[in-house]
Short mmCIF file of C-alpha atoms in Angstrom, two decimals:
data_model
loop_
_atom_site.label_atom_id
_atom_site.label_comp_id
_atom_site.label_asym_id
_atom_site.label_seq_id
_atom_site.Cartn_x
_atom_site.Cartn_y
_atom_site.Cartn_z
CA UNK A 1 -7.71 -1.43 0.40
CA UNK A 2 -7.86 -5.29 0.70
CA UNK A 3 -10.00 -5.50 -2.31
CA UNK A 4 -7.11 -3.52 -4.53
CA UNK A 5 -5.02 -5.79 -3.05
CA UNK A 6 -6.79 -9.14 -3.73
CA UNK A 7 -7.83 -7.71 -7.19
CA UNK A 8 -3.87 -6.75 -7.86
CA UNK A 9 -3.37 -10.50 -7.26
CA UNK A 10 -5.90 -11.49 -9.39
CA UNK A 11 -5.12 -9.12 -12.15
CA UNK A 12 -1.17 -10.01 -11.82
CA UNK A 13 -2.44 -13.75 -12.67
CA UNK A 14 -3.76 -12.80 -15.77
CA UNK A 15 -1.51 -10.48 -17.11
CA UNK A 16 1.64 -12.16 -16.02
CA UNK A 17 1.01 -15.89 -16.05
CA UNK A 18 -1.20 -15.73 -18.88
CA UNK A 19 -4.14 -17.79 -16.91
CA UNK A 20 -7.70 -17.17 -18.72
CA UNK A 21 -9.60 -14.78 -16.62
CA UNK A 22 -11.88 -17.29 -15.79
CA UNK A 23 -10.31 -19.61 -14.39
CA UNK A 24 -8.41 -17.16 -11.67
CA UNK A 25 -11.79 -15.79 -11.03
CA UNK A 26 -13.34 -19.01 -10.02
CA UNK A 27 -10.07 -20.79 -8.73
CA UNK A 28 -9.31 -17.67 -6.34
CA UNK A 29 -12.74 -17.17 -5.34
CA UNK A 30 -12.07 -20.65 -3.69
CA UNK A 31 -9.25 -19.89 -2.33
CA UNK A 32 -10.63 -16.02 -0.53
CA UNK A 33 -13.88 -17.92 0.68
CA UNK A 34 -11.31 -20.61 2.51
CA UNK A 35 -9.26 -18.26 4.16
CA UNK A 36 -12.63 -16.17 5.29
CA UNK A 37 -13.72 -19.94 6.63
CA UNK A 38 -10.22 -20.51 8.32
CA UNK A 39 -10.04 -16.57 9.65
CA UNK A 40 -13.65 -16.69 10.91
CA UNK A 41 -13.91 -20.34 11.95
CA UNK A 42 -16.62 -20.70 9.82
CA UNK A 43 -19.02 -18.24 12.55
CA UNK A 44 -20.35 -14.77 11.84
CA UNK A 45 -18.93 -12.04 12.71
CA UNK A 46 -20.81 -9.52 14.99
CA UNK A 47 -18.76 -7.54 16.97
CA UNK A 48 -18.85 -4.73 14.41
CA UNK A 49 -17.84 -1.51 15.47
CA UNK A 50 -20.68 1.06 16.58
CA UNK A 51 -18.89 3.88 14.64
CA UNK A 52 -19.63 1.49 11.98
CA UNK A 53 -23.09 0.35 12.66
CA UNK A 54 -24.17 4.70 12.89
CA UNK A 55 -22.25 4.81 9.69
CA UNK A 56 -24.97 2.36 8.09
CA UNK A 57 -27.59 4.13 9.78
CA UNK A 58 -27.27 7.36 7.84
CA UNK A 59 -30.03 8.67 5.94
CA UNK A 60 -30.34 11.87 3.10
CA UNK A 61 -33.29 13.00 2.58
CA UNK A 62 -34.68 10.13 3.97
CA UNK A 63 -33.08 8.01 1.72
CA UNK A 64 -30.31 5.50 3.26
CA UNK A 65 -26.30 6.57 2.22
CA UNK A 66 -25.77 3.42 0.69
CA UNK A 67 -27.97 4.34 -1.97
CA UNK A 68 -25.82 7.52 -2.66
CA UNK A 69 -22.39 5.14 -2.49
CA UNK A 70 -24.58 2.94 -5.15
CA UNK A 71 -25.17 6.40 -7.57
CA UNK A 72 -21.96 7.37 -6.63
CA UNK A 73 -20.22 4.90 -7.51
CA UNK A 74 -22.48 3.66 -10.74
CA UNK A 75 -21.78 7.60 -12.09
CA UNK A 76 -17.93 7.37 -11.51
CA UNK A 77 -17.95 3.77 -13.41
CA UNK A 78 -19.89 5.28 -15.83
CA UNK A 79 -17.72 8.24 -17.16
CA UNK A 80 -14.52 6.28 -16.57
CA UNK A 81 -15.58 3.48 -19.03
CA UNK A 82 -16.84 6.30 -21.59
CA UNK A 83 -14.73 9.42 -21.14
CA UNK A 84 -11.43 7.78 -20.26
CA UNK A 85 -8.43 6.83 -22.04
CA UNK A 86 -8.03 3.91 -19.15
CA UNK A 87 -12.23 3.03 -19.66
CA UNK A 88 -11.66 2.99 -23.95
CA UNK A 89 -8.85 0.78 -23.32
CA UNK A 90 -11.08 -2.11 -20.84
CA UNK A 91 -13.28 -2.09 -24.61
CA UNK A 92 -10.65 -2.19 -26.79
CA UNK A 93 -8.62 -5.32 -24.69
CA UNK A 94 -12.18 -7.17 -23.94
CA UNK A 95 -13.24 -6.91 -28.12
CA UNK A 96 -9.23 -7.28 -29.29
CA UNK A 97 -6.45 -7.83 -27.03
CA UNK A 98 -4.35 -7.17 -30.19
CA UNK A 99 -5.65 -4.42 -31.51
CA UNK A 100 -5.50 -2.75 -27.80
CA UNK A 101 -1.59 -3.71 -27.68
CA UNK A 102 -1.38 -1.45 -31.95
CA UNK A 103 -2.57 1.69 -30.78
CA UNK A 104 -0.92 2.18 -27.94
CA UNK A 105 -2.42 0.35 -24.56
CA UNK A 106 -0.14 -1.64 -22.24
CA UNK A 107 -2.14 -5.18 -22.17
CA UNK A 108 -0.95 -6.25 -19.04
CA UNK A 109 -0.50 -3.00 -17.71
CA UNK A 110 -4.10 -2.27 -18.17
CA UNK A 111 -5.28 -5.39 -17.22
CA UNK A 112 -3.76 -5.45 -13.73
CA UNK A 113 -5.56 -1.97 -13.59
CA UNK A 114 -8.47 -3.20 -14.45
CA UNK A 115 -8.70 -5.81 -11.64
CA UNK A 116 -7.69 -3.15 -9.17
CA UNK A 117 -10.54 -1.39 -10.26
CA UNK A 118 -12.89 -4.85 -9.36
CA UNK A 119 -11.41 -5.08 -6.17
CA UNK A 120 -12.23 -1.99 -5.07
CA UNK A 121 -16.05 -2.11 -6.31
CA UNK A 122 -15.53 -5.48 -4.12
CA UNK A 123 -14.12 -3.76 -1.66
CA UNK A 124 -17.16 -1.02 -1.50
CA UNK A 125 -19.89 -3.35 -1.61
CA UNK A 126 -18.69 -5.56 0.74
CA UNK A 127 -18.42 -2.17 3.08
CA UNK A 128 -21.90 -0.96 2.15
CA UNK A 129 -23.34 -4.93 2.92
CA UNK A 130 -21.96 -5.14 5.96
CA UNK A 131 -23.27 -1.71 6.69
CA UNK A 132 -26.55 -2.97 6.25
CA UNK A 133 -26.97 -6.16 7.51
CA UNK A 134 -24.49 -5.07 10.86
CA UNK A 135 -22.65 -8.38 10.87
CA UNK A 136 -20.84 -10.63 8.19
CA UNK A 137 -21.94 -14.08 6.98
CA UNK A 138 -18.52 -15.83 5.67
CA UNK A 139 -20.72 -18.21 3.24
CA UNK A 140 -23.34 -15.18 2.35
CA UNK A 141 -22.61 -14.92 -1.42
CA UNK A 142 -21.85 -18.79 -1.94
CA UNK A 143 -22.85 -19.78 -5.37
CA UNK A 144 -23.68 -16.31 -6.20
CA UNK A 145 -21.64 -15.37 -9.31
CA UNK A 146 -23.81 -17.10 -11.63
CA UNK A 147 -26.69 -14.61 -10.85
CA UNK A 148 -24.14 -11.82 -11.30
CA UNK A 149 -23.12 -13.31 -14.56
CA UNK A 150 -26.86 -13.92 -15.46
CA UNK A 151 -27.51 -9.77 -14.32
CA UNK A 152 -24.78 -8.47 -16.57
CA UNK A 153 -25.66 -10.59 -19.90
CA UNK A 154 -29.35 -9.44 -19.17
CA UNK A 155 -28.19 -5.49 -19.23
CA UNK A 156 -26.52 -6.40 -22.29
CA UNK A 157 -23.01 -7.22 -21.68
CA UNK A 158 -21.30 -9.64 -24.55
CA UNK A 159 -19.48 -12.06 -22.02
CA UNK A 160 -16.99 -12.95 -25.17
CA UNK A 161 -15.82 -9.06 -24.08
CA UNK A 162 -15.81 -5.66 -25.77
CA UNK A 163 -19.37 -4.49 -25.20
CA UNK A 164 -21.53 -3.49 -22.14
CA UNK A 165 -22.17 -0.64 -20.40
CA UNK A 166 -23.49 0.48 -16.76
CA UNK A 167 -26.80 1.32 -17.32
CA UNK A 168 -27.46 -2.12 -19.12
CA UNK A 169 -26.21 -3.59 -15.63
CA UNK A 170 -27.88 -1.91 -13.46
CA UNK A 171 -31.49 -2.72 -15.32
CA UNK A 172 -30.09 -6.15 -15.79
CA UNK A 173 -29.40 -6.44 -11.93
CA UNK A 174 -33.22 -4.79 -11.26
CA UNK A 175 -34.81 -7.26 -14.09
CA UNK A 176 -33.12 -10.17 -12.32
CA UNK A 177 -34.36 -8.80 -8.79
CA UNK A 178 -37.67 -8.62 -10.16
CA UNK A 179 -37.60 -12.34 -11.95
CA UNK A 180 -36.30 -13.68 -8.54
CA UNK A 181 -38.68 -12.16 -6.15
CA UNK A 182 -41.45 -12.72 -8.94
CA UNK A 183 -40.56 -16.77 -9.04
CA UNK A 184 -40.71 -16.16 -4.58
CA UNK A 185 -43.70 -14.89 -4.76
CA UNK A 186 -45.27 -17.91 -6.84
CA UNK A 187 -44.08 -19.84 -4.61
CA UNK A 188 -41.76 -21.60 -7.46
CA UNK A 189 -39.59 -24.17 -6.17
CA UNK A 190 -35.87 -23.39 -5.66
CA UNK A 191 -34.72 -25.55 -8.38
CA UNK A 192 -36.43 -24.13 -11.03
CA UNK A 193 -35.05 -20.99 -10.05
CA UNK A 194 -31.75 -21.57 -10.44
CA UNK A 195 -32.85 -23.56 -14.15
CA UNK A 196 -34.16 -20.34 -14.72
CA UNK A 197 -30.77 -18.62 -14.16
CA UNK A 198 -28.85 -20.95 -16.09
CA UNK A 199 -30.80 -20.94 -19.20
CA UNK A 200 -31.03 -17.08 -19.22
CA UNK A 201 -27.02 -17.95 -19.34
CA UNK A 202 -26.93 -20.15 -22.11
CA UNK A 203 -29.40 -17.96 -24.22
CA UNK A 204 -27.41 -14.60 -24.07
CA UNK A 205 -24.10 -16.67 -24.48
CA UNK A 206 -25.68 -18.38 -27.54
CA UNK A 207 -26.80 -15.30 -28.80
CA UNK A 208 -23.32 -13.46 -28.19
CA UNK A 209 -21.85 -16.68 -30.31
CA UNK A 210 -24.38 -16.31 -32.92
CA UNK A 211 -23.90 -12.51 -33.46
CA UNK A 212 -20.33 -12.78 -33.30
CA UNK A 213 -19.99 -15.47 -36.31
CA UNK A 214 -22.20 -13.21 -38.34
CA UNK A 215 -20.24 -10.10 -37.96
CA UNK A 216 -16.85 -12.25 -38.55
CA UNK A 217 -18.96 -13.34 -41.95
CA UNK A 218 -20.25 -10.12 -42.49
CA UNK A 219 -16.22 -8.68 -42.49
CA UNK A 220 -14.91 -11.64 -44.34
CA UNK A 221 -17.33 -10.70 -47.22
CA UNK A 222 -16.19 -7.25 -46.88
CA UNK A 223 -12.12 -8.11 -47.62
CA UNK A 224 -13.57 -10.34 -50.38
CA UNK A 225 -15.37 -7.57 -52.11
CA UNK A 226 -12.32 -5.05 -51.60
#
């Protein structure tokens, strides 16, 4: 529920205030991680409930339930960005705001929506972490987001908006494991790691630009011709 909430805050940003998405998304990502330092005095939190901690401990099959929240949850995502009215609409505002608006979407309607929606993935994976690991770290995912950002433009994902998909993020997520643990392995320094992760950045992003001015070309030609 307090990930709805927080993403409802973000969302209303946006929509209402007309802030670029990425600058609530980094500005309020400041402010969350210093309330969690004010709230936890900057110390982990261990105390978690044993309900809790037997929760985590499930297993399927053999196979731990936070795998089956991870399905789960990647399945739902899945048919609610294809098969949806609401998931056509998160398309149609990322590729054309405008176009959204013409045939019939609420902009900032949906776009409040869709931050809810964040919040609660937030709100899940924070659950299913601390499920795992049995206590919370208030600085564990610290100058994380550009290896999140790096995982979705590796599935795929144009970060100028419109296109993606959940099966490009999950094997851009796994492909970025695997370049990570690869570059542990050898023993590369941390550094280079993280020049690694920005270039991969920069390249998709370049690409995205460069594809986008040819299709803009491509449509300009088109109008000529007609």
């Amino acid at each position: 529920m307090s990930g709805i909430i927080l993403g409802l805050i973000n969302g209303t940003l946006v929509a209402k205030l007309k802030i670029p998405a990425i600058v609530v998304t980094l500005g309020m990502m400041s402010v969350y991680n210093g309330l969690t330092l004010y709230l936890t005095n900057g110390s982990w939190i261990t105390n978690i409930p044993q309900y809790f901690i037997k929760f985590g401990q499930i297993e399927i099959l053999n196979i731990p339930i936070q795998i089956f929240f991870w399905i789960g949850t990647a399945i739902i995502t899945y048919f609610v960005l294809k098969y949806t009215f609401f998931g056509r609409g998160v398309f149609a505002l990322g590729g054309n705001p405008e176009v959204a608006n013409r045939v019939g979407y609420k902009k900032e309607k949906l776009t409040i929506y869709i931050w809810a929606y964040l919040g609660l993935m937030v709100g899940i994976a924070a659950v299913i972490h601390t499920s795992i690991f049995r206590q919370v770290d208030p600085n564990a995912f610290n100058g994380f987001e550009l290896n999140v950002i790096a995982a979705v433009v590796l599935g795929g994902a144009n970060i100028m908006g419109g296109e993606g998909s959940v099966p490009g993020t999950i094997l851009g997520v796994l492909l970025l494991a695997v370049i990570d643990n690869g570059l542990i392995l050898a023993w590369v320094p941390t550094f280079w790691q993280q020049i690694i992760v920005g270039s991969i950045i920069l390249i998709a992003v370049s690409y995205d630009v460069i594809r986008n001015k040819q299709k803009e070309r491509s449509m300009a030609k088109i109008d000529i011709e007609e």
